[in-house]
Coordinates of C-alpha atoms in Angstrom, one line a residue:
X135 CA -37.5 -11.0 -0.2
X136 CA -39.4 -12.8 2.1
X137 CA -40.4 -11.5 5.4
X138 CA -41.7 -15.0 7.6
X139 CA -41.8 -16.1 11.0
X140 CA -39.5 -19.7 11.6
X141 CA -38.6 -21.6 14.5
X142 CA -35.6 -21.3 15.4
X143 CA -34.9 -25.0 16.1
X144 CA -34.9 -25.8 12.2
X145 CA -31.8 -23.1 11.3
X146 CA -29.1 -24.5 11.4
X147 CA -26.2 -21.8 12.2
X148 CA -23.2 -23.3 10.9
X149 CA -19.7 -22.3 11.2
X150 CA -19.6 -18.7 11.7
X151 CA -16.2 -15.7 11.2
X152 CA -17.1 -14.3 14.7
X153 CA -16.7 -16.1 17.9
X154 CA -19.8 -15.4 19.5
X155 CA -19.8 -12.2 21.9
X156 CA -22.4 -13.0 25.1
X157 CA -22.4 -9.4 26.4
X158 CA -24.1 -8.4 22.8
X159 CA -26.3 -11.9 23.2
X160 CA -27.8 -10.8 27.0
X161 CA -27.8 -7.2 25.6
X162 CA -30.3 -8.0 23.0
X163 CA -32.4 -10.8 25.1
X164 CA -33.0 -7.7 27.7
X165 CA -34.3 -5.5 24.8
X166 CA -36.5 -8.5 23.0
X167 CA -37.7 -8.9 27.1
X168 CA -38.4 -5.0 26.6
X169 CA -40.9 -5.2 23.7
X170 CA -38.1 -4.7 21.4
X171 CA -37.7 -6.2 17.8
X172 CA -34.8 -6.2 16.5
X173 CA -33.6 -6.3 12.1
X174 CA -35.1 -9.8 11.0
X175 CA -32.3 -12.6 10.8
X176 CA -31.5 -13.9 7.5
X177 CA -31.6 -17.1 6.4
X178 CA -31.8 -19.7 2.9
X179 CA -33.9 -22.3 2.8
X180 CA -32.7 -25.6 1.7
X181 CA -34.4 -29.0 0.5
X182 CA -34.6 -30.8 2.8
X183 CA -37.3 -28.1 4.8
X184 CA -34.3 -26.5 6.9
X185 CA -32.8 -23.3 7.1
X186 CA -29.1 -22.4 6.4
X187 CA -28.3 -19.3 8.8
X188 CA -26.6 -16.3 6.8
X189 CA -26.4 -13.5 9.4
X190 CA -28.0 -13.0 12.9
X191 CA -26.6 -15.3 15.0
X192 CA -26.7 -12.9 18.2
X193 CA -30.0 -12.4 17.6
X194 CA -30.8 -15.8 17.2
X195 CA -29.0 -16.5 20.5
X196 CA -30.8 -13.6 22.1
X197 CA -34.4 -15.0 20.6
X198 CA -33.7 -17.7 22.6
X199 CA -32.1 -16.6 25.7
X200 CA -35.3 -14.5 26.1
X201 CA -37.6 -17.5 25.4
X202 CA -38.7 -17.2 22.5
X203 CA -38.9 -20.6 20.1
X204 CA -39.5 -18.4 16.6
X205 CA -37.7 -15.1 15.2
X206 CA -38.6 -13.2 12.1
X207 CA -36.3 -13.4 9.3
X208 CA -35.4 -12.6 5.7
X209 CA -35.8 -16.3 3.7
X210 CA -33.7 -14.6 0.6
X211 CA -33.9 -17.0 -2.4
X212 CA -32.0 -19.8 -2.8
X213 CA -30.9 -19.6 -6.3
X214 CA -28.5 -16.1 -5.2
X215 CA -27.1 -18.3 -1.7
X216 CA -26.5 -21.3 -3.6
X217 CA -23.1 -22.4 -2.4
X218 CA -21.0 -21.1 1.1
X219 CA -19.1 -19.4 -0.6
X220 CA -22.1 -15.9 -1.4
X221 CA -23.5 -17.4 2.2
X222 CA -20.2 -16.4 3.4
X223 CA -19.2 -12.9 1.7
X224 CA -23.1 -11.4 2.4
X225 CA -21.7 -12.6 6.4
X226 CA -18.7 -10.7 5.4
X227 CA -20.3 -7.4 4.1
X228 CA -23.2 -7.3 6.8
X229 CA -20.2 -7.6 9.5
X230 CA -17.7 -5.0 8.0
X231 CA -20.6 -2.8 7.6
X232 CA -21.9 -3.0 11.1
X233 CA -20.6 -1.1 13.9
X234 CA -18.8 -2.4 16.5
X235 CA -16.7 -4.5 14.9
X236 CA -13.6 -5.4 16.3
X237 CA -9.8 -5.7 15.1
X238 CA -10.0 -8.6 15.1
X239 CA -13.1 -9.2 13.1
X240 CA -12.6 -6.8 11.1
X241 CA -8.8 -9.3 10.2
X242 CA -11.4 -12.1 10.0
X243 CA -13.5 -11.0 8.1
X244 CA -11.1 -8.8 4.9
X245 CA -9.1 -12.4 5.4
X246 CA -11.8 -14.6 4.8
X247 CA -13.2 -12.0 2.1
X248 CA -9.8 -12.2 0.4
X249 CA -10.0 -16.0 0.3
X250 CA -13.1 -15.8 -1.3
X251 CA -12.2 -13.8 -4.1
X252 CA -9.0 -15.4 -4.9
X253 CA -10.6 -18.5 -4.9
X254 CA -12.9 -17.6 -7.9
X255 CA -10.2 -15.0 -9.6
X256 CA -6.9 -17.1 -9.4
X257 CA -3.6 -15.2 -10.1
X258 CA -1.5 -16.6 -13.0
X259 CA 1.7 -18.0 -11.9
X260 CA 4.5 -16.2 -12.7
X261 CA 8.6 -17.3 -11.9
X262 CA 9.4 -18.9 -8.1
X263 CA 8.2 -15.2 -6.0
X264 CA 9.6 -15.3 -2.6
X265 CA 6.1 -16.0 -0.5
X266 CA 6.6 -12.6 1.0
X267 CA 6.6 -11.4 -2.5
X268 CA 3.1 -13.2 -2.9
X269 CA 1.5 -12.6 0.3
X270 CA 2.0 -8.6 -1.0
X271 CA 1.3 -8.9 -4.5
X272 CA -2.6 -10.9 -3.4
X273 CA -2.8 -8.2 -0.9
X274 CA -2.2 -5.6 -3.5
X275 CA -4.4 -6.8 -5.8
X276 CA -7.8 -7.5 -3.9
X277 CA -8.0 -4.3 -2.6
X278 CA -7.5 -3.0 -5.7
X279 CA -10.9 -4.6 -7.0
X280 CA -12.7 -2.3 -5.0
X281 CA -13.7 1.6 -5.8
X282 CA -11.9 4.6 -3.8
X283 CA -15.0 5.2 -1.8
X284 CA -15.9 1.2 -1.0
X285 CA -12.5 0.8 -0.2
X286 CA -12.6 4.2 2.4
X287 CA -15.7 2.6 3.6
X288 CA -14.6 -0.5 4.1
X289 CA -11.3 0.5 5.7
X290 CA -9.7 -1.8 2.4
X291 CA -6.3 -0.7 1.5
X292 CA -3.3 -2.4 0.6
X293 CA -1.7 -2.1 3.9
X294 CA -5.3 -2.8 6.0
X295 CA -5.4 -6.5 3.8
X296 CA -1.7 -7.3 4.5
X297 CA -2.2 -6.7 8.1
X298 CA -5.8 -8.7 8.5
X299 CA -4.5 -11.9 6.7
X300 CA -1.3 -11.5 8.7
X301 CA -3.9 -11.9 12.5
X302 CA -6.4 -14.1 11.1
X303 CA -4.1 -17.1 9.3
X304 CA -1.6 -15.9 12.5
X305 CA -3.5 -16.2 14.9
X306 CA -5.3 -19.9 15.8
X307 CA -9.0 -20.3 15.4
X308 CA -9.4 -21.8 19.2
X309 CA -7.1 -18.7 20.7
X310 CA -8.8 -15.9 18.4
X311 CA -12.3 -17.1 20.1
X312 CA -10.8 -17.0 23.3
X313 CA -10.0 -13.1 23.4
X314 CA -13.1 -12.5 21.3
X315 CA -14.4 -10.1 24.2
X316 CA -11.0 -9.3 25.1
X317 CA -9.8 -5.7 25.2
X318 CA -6.7 -7.5 22.9
X319 CA -9.0 -7.9 20.3
X320 CA -9.7 -4.0 19.4
X321 CA -5.7 -3.1 19.6
X322 CA -4.3 -4.0 16.2
X323 CA -1.0 -3.6 17.4
X324 CA -1.8 -6.2 20.5
X325 CA -3.2 -8.8 17.5
X326 CA 0.3 -9.1 15.7
X327 CA 2.7 -9.8 18.6
X328 CA -0.2 -12.5 19.5
X329 CA 0.2 -13.6 16.0
X330 CA 4.5 -14.0 15.3
X331 CA 4.3 -16.7 18.1
X332 CA 4.0 -19.9 17.8
X333 CA 0.2 -21.7 18.3
X334 CA 2.1 -23.4 22.1
X335 CA 2.9 -19.8 23.4
X336 CA -0.4 -18.4 22.0
X337 CA -2.5 -20.6 24.1
X338 CA -0.3 -19.4 27.3
X339 CA -0.8 -16.2 26.8
X340 CA -4.2 -16.2 25.6
X341 CA -4.9 -18.5 29.1
X342 CA -2.5 -15.3 31.3
X343 CA -4.9 -12.5 29.6
X344 CA -7.8 -14.2 30.5
X345 CA -6.6 -15.0 33.9
X346 CA -7.8 -12.0 36.3
X347 CA -5.5 -12.5 39.5
X348 CA -1.9 -12.9 36.6
X349 CA -2.0 -8.7 36.1
X350 CA -0.7 -9.1 32.6
X351 CA -2.9 -6.4 30.5
X352 CA -1.2 -7.4 27.0
X353 CA 0.4 -9.9 25.0
X354 CA 4.8 -7.4 25.8
X355 CA 3.5 -8.2 29.7
X356 CA 2.4 -12.1 28.7
X357 CA 5.8 -12.5 27.3
X358 CA 7.8 -11.4 30.1
X359 CA 5.9 -13.5 32.6
X360 CA 6.4 -16.4 30.0
X361 CA 9.9 -15.3 29.5
X362 CA 10.7 -14.8 33.1
X363 CA 12.2 -11.5 31.3
X364 CA 11.7 -8.0 32.0
X365 CA 8.5 -6.4 30.1
X366 CA 10.1 -3.6 27.8
X367 CA 9.5 0.0 28.2
X368 CA 6.0 1.7 26.3
X369 CA 6.8 4.3 24.5
X370 CA 4.9 7.7 25.2
X371 CA 2.2 8.1 23.3
X372 CA 4.1 11.3 21.6
X373 CA 7.2 9.0 20.7
X374 CA 5.2 6.8 18.5
X375 CA 3.4 9.6 16.8
X376 CA 6.7 11.4 16.2
X377 CA 8.0 8.1 14.8
X378 CA 4.5 7.8 12.4
X379 CA 5.2 11.6 12.1
X380 CA 9.1 11.1 10.6
X381 CA 7.7 8.4 8.3
X382 CA 5.1 10.9 6.1
X383 CA 5.4 12.5 2.7
X384 CA 6.2 16.1 3.1
X385 CA 2.9 16.6 1.6
X386 CA 1.2 15.0 4.6
X387 CA 3.7 16.3 7.7
X388 CA 2.5 19.3 5.8
X389 CA -1.2 18.6 6.4
X390 CA -0.7 17.4 9.7
X391 CA 1.1 21.0 10.2
X392 CA -1.8 23.1 8.9
X393 CA -4.8 21.0 10.4
X394 CA -2.4 21.5 14.3
X395 CA -1.6 25.2 13.2
X396 CA -2.9 26.8 16.5
X397 CA -0.9 24.4 18.9
X398 CA 1.5 25.1 16.9
X399 CA 1.6 28.7 16.8
X400 CA 1.2 28.2 20.8
X401 CA 4.2 26.7 21.2
X402 CA 6.6 28.6 19.1
X403 CA 4.8 32.1 20.9
X404 CA 6.2 30.0 24.5
X405 CA 9.1 29.2 23.0
X406 CA 10.0 32.1 22.0
X407 CA 9.1 34.3 25.0
X408 CA 11.3 30.8 27.1
X409 CA 14.7 32.6 25.0
X410 CA 14.2 35.1 25.4
X411 CA 14.5 35.2 29.3
X412 CA 17.6 33.5 28.6

C-alpha cells in the first residue's frame, strides 16, 4: 500500500457499476470544505503514468466540486490489479461492505460479481436444461462459494443472487442510472416489477416516476397510467406479512410465535374477554 497525493486530472474513472449520486457528492464536498478528511480513494498506476480508479468515484467528484485539483490515494500494486476483473471485484466488495447501498446497487454488484466468477469458473455443460433451470442452478453454485458468515454479512444467498440477476439483467442500464436516486431504487419488489417490463415501457415508466407533476410514485401506478387502467389495490401490511408467514416452515412459524409471544398473549386475552361478553 502506497499513500500519495495525485492530480485528479490524471485519474481515469472508467465505467462504474453504481450511478453517481449527486446528493452524496455534495455531502462529501461540504465535508471537505469544512476541513474534514475523507478516506483515500484507491487507484492503480498504469504504464503510461496515468491512474485507473478502483474505488472512490463519489469522493473524487466531491474534491472537484470543492475546488480541489489533487486527492489522497492508496496506489495499489499493479500486479494485484492487472486486469479489469480484479479492479471490478475490488469495487464490488467495497460497495457491498459499505452502508447506504440501495437494493438496485446491491443487485448490480452481486450480478456482476457472479458474472466475473462464472467467467473464471465455467460450469460443466449437461444436456439441454431449460433457461430458468440454468438460471437457478448458476445462482445456487455462485452463492455456495461463500462461507456462512460471509454470506450473512454480504446478504448473499441463492435467492438473493437469483433476484439480483433478474433485476440487473432485466432493467436497462440507462434506466438504472436514471432511477438511481429515486425511492424505488431501494425497493426490491418495485425493481422486479420494472425488470419484467420491456425496454420501451421501462423508459415510459421511468419518465413518469421522475416527473414530480405526474403523481406517479410506483411502477404499478406508472403502468396503470400508461395502460389507462386503474391501479391494483395495494395489500395492507398485515396481509403481506400473513402471506409470507403462511409459506414459512412450521419451525420458523414457531420461532415467530416466540418472538411475538407478548403480543399474542395480549391478543388471546382480549379475544377471550370478547367471547365472554357474547
